[in-house]
PDB file of C-alpha atoms and ligand atoms in Angstrom:
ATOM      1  CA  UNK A 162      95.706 150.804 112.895  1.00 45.00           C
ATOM      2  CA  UNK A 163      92.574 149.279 112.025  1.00 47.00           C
ATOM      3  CA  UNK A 164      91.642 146.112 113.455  1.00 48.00           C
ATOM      4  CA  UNK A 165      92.488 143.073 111.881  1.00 56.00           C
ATOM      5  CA  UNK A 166      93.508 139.382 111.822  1.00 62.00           C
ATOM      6  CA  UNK A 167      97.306 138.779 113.019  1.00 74.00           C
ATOM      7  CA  UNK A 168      99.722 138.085 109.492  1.00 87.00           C
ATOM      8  CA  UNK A 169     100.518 134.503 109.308  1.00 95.00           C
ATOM      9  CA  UNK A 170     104.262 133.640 110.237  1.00 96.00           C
ATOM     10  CA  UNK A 171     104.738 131.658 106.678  1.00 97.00           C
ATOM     11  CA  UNK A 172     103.188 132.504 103.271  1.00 98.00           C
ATOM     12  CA  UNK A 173     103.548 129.190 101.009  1.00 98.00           C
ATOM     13  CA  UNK A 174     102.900 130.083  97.007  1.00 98.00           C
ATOM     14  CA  UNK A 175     102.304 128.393  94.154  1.00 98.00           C
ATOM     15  CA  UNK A 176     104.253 129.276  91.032  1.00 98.00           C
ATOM     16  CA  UNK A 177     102.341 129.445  87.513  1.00 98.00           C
ATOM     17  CA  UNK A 178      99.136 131.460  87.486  1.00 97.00           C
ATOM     18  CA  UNK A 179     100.235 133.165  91.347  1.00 98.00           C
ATOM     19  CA  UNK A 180     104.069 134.119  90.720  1.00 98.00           C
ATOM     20  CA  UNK A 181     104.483 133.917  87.330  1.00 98.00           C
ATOM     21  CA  UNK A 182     102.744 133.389  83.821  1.00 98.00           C
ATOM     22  CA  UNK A 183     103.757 131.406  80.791  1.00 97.00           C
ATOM     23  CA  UNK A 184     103.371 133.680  77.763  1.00 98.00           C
ATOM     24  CA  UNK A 185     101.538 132.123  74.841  1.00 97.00           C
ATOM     25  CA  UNK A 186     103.799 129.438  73.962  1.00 98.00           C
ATOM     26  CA  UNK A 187     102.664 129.274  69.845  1.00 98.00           C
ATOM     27  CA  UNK A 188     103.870 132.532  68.138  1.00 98.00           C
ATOM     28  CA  UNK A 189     107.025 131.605  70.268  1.00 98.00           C
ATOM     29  CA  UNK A 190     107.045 128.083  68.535  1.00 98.00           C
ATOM     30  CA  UNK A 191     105.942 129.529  65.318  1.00 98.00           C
ATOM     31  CA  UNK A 192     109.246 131.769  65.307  1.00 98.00           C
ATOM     32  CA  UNK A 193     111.502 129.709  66.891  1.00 98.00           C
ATOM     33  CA  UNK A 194     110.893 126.712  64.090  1.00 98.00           C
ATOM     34  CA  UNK A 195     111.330 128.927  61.552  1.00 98.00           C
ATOM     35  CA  UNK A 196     114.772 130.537  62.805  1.00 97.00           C
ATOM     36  CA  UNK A 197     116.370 127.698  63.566  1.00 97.00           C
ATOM     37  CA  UNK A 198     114.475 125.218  60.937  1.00 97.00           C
ATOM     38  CA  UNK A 199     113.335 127.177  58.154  1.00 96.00           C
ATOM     39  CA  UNK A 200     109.881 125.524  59.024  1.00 96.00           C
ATOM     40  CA  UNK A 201     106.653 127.487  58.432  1.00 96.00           C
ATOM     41  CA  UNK A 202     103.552 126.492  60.288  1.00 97.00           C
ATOM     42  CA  UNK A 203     100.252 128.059  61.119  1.00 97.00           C
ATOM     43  CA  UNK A 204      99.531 129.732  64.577  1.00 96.00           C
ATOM     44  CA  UNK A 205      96.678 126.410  64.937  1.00 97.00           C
ATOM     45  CA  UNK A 206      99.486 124.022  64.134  1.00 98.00           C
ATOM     46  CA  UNK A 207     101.626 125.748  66.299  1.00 98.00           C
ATOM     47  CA  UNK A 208      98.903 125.821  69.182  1.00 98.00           C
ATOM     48  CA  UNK A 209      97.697 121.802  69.177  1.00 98.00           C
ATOM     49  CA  UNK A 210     101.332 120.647  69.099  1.00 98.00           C
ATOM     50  CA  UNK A 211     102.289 122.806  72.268  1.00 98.00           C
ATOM     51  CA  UNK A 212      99.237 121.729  73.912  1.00 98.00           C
ATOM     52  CA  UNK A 213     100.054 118.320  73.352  1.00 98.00           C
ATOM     53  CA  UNK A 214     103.593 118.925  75.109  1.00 98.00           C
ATOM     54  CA  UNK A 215     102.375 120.643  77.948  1.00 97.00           C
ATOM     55  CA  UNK A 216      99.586 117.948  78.302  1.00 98.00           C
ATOM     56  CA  UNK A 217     102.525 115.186  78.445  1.00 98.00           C
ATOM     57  CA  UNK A 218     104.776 117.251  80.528  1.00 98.00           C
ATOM     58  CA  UNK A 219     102.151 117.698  82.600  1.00 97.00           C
ATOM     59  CA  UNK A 220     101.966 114.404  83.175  1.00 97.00           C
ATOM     60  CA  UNK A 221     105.279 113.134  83.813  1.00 98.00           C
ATOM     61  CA  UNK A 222     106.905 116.605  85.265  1.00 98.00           C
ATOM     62  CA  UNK A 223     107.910 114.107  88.204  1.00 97.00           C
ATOM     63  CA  UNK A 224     110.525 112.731  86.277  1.00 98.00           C
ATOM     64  CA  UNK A 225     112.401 115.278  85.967  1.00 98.00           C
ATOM     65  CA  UNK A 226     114.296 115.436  89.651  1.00 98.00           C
ATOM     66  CA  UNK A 227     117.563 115.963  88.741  1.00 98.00           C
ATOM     67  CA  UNK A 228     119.558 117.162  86.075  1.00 97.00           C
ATOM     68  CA  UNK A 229     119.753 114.101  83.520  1.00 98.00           C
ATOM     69  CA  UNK A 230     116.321 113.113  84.594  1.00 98.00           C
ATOM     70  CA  UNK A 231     115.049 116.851  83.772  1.00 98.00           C
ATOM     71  CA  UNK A 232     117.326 116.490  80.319  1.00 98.00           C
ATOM     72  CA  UNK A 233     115.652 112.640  79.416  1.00 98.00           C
ATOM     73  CA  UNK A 234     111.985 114.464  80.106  1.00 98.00           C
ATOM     74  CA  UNK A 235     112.999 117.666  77.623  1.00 98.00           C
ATOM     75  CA  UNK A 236     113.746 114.754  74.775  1.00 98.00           C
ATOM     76  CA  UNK A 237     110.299 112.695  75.550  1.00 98.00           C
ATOM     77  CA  UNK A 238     108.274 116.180  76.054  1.00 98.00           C
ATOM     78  CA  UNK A 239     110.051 117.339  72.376  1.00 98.00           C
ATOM     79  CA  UNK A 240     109.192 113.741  70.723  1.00 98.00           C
ATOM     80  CA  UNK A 241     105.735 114.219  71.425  1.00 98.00           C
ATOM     81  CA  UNK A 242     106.052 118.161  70.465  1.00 98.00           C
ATOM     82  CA  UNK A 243     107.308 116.764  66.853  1.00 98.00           C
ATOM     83  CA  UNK A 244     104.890 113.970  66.485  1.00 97.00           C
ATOM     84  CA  UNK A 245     101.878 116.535  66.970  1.00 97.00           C
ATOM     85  CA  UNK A 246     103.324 119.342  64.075  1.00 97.00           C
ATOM     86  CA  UNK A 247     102.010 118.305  60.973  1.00 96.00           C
ATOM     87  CA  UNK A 248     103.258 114.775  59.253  1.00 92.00           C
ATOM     88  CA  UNK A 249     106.058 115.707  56.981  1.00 90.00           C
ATOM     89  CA  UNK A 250     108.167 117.651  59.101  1.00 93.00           C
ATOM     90  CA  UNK A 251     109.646 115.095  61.608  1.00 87.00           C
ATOM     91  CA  UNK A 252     112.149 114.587  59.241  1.00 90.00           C
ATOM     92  CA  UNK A 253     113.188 118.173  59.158  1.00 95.00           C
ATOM     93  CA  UNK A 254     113.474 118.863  62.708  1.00 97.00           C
ATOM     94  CA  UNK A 255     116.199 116.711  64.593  1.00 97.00           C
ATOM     95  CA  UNK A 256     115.496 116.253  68.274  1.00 97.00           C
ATOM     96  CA  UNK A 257     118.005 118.064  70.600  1.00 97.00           C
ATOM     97  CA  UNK A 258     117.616 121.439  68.522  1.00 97.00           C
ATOM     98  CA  UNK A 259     114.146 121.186  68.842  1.00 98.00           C
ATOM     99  CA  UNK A 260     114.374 120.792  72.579  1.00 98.00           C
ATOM    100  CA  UNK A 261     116.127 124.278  72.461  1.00 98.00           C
ATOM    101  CA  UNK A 262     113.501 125.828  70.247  1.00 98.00           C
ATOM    102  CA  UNK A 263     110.832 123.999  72.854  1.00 98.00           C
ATOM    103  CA  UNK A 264     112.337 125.585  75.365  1.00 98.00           C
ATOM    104  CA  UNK A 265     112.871 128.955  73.594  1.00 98.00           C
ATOM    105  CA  UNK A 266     109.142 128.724  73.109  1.00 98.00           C
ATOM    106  CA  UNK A 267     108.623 127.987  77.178  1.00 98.00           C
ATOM    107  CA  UNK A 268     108.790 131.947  78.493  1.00 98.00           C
ATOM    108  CA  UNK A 269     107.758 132.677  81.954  1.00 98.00           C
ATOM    109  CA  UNK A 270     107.501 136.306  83.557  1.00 98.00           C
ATOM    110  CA  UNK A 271     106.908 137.481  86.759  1.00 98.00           C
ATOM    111  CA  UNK A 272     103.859 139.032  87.409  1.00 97.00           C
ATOM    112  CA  UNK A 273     103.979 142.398  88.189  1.00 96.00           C
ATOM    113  CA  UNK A 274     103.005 142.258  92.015  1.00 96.00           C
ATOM    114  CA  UNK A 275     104.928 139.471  92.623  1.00 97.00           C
ATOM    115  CA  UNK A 276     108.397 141.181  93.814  1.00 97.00           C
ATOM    116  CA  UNK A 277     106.619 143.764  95.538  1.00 96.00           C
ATOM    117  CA  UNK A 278     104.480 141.331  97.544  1.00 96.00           C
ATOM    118  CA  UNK A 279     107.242 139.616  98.000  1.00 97.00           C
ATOM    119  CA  UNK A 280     109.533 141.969  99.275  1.00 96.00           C
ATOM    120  CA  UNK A 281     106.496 143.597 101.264  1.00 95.00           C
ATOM    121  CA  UNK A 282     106.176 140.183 103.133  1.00 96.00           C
ATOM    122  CA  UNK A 283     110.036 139.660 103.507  1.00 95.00           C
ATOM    123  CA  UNK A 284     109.738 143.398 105.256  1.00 94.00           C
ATOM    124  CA  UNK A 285     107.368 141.830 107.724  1.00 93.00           C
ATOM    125  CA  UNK A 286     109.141 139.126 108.912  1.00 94.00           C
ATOM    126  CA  UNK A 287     107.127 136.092 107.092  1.00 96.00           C
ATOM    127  CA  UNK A 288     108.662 133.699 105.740  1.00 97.00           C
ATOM    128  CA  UNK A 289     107.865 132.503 101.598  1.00 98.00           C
ATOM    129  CA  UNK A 290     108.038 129.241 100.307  1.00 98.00           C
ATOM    130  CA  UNK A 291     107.119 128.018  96.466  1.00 98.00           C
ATOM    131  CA  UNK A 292     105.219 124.743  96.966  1.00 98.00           C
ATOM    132  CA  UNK A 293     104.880 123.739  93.245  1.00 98.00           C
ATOM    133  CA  UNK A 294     104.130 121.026  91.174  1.00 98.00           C
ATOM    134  CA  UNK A 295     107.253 121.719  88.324  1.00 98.00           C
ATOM    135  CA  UNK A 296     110.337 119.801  87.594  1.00 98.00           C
ATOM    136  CA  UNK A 297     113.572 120.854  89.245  1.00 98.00           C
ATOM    137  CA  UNK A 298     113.951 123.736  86.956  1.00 98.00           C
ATOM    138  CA  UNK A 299     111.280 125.916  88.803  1.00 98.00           C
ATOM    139  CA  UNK A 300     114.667 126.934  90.751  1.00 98.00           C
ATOM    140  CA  UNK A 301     116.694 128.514  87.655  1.00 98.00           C
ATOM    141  CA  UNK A 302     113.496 129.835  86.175  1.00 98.00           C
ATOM    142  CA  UNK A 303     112.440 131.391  89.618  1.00 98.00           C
ATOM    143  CA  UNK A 304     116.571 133.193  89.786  1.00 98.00           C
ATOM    144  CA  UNK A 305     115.907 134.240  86.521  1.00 98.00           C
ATOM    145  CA  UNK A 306     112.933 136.727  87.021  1.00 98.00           C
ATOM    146  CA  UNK A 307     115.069 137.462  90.570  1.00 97.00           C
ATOM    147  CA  UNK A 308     112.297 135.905  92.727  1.00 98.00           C
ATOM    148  CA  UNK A 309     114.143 133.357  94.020  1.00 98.00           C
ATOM    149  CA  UNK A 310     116.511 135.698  96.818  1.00 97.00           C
ATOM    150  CA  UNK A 311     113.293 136.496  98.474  1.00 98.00           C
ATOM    151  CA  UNK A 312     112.467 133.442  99.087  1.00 98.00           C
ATOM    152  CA  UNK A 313     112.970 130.974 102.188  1.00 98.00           C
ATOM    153  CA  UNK A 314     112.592 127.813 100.094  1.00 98.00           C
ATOM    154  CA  UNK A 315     111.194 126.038  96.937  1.00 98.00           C
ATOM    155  CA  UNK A 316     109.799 123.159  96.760  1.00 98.00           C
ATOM    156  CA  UNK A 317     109.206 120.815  93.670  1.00 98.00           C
ATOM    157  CA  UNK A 318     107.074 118.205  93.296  1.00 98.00           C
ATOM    158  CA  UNK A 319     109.515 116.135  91.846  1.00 98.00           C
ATOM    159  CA  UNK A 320     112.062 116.601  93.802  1.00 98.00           C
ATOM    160  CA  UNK A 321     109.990 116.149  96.837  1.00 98.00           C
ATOM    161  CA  UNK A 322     108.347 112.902  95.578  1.00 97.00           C
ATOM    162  CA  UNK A 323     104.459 114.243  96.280  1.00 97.00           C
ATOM    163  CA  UNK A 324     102.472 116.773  94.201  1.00 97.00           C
ATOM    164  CA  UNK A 325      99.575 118.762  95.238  1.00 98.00           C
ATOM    165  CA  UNK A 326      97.198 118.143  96.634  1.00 98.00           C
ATOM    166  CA  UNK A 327      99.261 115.393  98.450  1.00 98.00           C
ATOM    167  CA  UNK A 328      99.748 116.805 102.187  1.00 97.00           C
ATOM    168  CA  UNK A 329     103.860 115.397 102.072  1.00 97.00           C
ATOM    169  CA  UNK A 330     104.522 118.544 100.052  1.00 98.00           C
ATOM    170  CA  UNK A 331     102.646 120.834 102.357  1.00 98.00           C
ATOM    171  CA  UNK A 332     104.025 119.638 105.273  1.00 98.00           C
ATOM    172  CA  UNK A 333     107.239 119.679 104.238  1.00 98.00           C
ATOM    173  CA  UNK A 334     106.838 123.585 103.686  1.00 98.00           C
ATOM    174  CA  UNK A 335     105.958 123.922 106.395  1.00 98.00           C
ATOM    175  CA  UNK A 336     108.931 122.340 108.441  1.00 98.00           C
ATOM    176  CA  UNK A 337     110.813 124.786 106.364  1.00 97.00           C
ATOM    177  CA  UNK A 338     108.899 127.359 107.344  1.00 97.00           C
ATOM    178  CA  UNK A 339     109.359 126.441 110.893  1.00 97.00           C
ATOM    179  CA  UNK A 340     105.768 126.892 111.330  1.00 98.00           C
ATOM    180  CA  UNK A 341     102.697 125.460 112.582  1.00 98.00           C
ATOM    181  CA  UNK A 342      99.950 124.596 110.011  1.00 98.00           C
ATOM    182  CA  UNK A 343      97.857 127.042 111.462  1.00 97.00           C
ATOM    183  CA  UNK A 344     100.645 130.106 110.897  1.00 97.00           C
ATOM    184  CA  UNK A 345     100.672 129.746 107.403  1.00 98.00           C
ATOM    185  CA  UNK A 346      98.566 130.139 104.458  1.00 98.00           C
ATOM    186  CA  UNK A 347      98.967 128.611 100.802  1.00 98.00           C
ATOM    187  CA  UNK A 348      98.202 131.443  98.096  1.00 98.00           C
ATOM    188  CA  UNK A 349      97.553 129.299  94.538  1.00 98.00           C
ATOM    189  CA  UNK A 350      95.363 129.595  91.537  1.00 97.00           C
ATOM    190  CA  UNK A 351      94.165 125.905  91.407  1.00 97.00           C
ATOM    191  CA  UNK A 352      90.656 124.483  93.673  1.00 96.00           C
ATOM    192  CA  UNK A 353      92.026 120.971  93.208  1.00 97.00           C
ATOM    193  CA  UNK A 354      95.644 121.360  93.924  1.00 98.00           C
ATOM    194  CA  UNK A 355      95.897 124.718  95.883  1.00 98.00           C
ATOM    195  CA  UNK A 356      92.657 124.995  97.728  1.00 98.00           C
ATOM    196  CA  UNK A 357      92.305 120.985  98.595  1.00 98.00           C
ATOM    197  CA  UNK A 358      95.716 120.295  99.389  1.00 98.00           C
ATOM    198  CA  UNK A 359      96.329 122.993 101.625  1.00 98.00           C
ATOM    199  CA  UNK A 360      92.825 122.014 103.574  1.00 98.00           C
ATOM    200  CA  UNK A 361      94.173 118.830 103.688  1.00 97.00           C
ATOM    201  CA  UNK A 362      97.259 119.536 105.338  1.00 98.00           C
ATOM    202  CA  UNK A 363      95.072 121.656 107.704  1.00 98.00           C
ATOM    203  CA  UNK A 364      96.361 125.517 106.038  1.00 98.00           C
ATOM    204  CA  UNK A 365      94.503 128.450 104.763  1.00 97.00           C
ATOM    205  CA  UNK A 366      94.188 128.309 101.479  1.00 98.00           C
ATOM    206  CA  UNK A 367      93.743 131.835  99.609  1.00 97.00           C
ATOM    207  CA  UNK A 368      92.380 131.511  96.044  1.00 97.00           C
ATOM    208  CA  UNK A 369      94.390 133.653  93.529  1.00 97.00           C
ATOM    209  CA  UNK A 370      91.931 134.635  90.535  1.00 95.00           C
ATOM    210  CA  UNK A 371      93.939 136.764  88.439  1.00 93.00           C
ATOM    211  CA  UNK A 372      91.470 137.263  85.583  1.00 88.00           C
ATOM    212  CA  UNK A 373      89.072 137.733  88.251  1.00 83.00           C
ATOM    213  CA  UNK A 374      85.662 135.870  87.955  1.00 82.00           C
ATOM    214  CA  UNK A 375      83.339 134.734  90.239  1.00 83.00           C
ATOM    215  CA  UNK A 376      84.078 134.042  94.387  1.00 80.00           C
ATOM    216  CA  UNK A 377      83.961 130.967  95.215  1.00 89.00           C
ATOM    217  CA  UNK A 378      82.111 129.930  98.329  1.00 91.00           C
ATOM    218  CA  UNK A 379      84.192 129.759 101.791  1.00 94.00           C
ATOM    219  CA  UNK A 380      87.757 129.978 100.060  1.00 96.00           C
ATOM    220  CA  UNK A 381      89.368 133.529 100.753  1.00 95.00           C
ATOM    221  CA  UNK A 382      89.495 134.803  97.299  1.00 94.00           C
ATOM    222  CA  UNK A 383      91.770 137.385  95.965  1.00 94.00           C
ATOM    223  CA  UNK A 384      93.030 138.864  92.162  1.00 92.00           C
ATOM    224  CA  UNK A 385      96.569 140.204  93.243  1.00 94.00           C
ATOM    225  CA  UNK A 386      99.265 138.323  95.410  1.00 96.00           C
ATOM    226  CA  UNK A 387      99.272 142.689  97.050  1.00 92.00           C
ATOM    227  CA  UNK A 388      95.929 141.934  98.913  1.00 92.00           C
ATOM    228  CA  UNK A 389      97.579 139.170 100.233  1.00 90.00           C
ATOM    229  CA  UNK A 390     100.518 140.954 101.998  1.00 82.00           C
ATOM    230  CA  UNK A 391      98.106 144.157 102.925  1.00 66.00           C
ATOM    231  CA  UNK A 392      95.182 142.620 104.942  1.00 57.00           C
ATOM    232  CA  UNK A 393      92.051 144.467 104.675  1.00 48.00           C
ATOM    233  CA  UNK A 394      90.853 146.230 107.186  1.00 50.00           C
ATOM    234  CA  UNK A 395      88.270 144.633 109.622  1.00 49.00           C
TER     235      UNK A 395
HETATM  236 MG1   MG B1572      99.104 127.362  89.578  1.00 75.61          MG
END
């Protein structure tokens, strides 16, 4: 066995960009508004008005803690959806069927290391919690790509009340963990939410760079959640 650093008792994870990916949201759109519409509009059109609903959800993802909170956010998130496609349309495109072609249009995926690490770590004994910032959905979506029965926990920012990099959300990973800060690391994608908050509340971060690119200097850096769970030798 070579010599190496003991495995942390907890792993805490973020969720987009470390355990799963959002496909490209506009040919979705694009399709889905002219199924259930009969509404043609360009890949660009389709592109600045999903960017403007992801920049509002974004936003205001806190609101949506429970299930008619999460349902008033969908309408607010699909108003601002319609008033970014081009003028003309609006009239065309009631609201609650476009918040199912909005979410038709929202498609997350696993990536393809993330069960494996997963189930790797689960086969060590450590224990996995999602510390996200999402609405309450992150649960379903999570059950859906059959993540969620690996894991010890997930927590939302707003169901929790505090988003990263806030330390509340952290630490209250941790407690369900039933771990120390120092017998846990945070695995995420983002410097400012990922790598600060989990400083802050005194854990490891790891940097997850899944395009790759450059290290950054004194975070542990890594491109697959498998380096993670398989520690490299000393
Ligand atoms: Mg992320």
């Amino acid at each position: 066995m070579p010599d190496t650093a003991p495995a942390p008792a907890a792993i805490l994870l973020d969720a987009l960009g470390t355990l799963v990916a959002l496909e490209p949201p506009a040919p979705h759109l694009r399709s889905e508004l002219a199924t259930r519409f009969g509404v043609d509009v360009s890949e660009a059109e389709a592109a600045r008005a999903i960017a403007a609903e992801i920049a509002y959800y974004r936003a205001h993802l806190d609101e949506g803690r429970d299930s008619a909170g999460l349902a008033a956010l969908r309408r607010r998130c699909a108003d601002v959806l319609r008033s970014a496609l081009p003028e003309g349309l609006a009239g065309r495109l009631e609201l609650d069927p476009l918040v199912d072609a909005l979410l038709a249009s929202l498609r997350f995926r696993a990536y393809p290391d993330a069960r494996s690490a997963l189930q790797a770590a689960r086969a060590r004994g450590q224990r996995l919690v999602v510390v996200s910032n999402w609405d309450v959905s992150l649960v379903g979506v999570l059950r859906g790509l059959e993540l969620e029965p690996l894991l010890n926990g997930i927590l939302t920012s707003a169901v929790v009340g505090a988003r990263k990099p806030a330390a509340a959300i952290f630490e209250q990973a941790l407690a369900l963990a039933r771990v120390g800060p120092d017998q846990a690391i945070h695995v995420g994608d983002s410097l400012a939410e990922d790598v600060a908050g989990a400083r802050a509340a005194g854990i490891e971060p790891v940097l997850i760079r899944r395009g790759g690119g450059p290290p950054v200097p004194g975070v542990r850096t890594v491109s697959s959640l498998s380096e993670v769970i398989t520690p490299a030798p000393a």
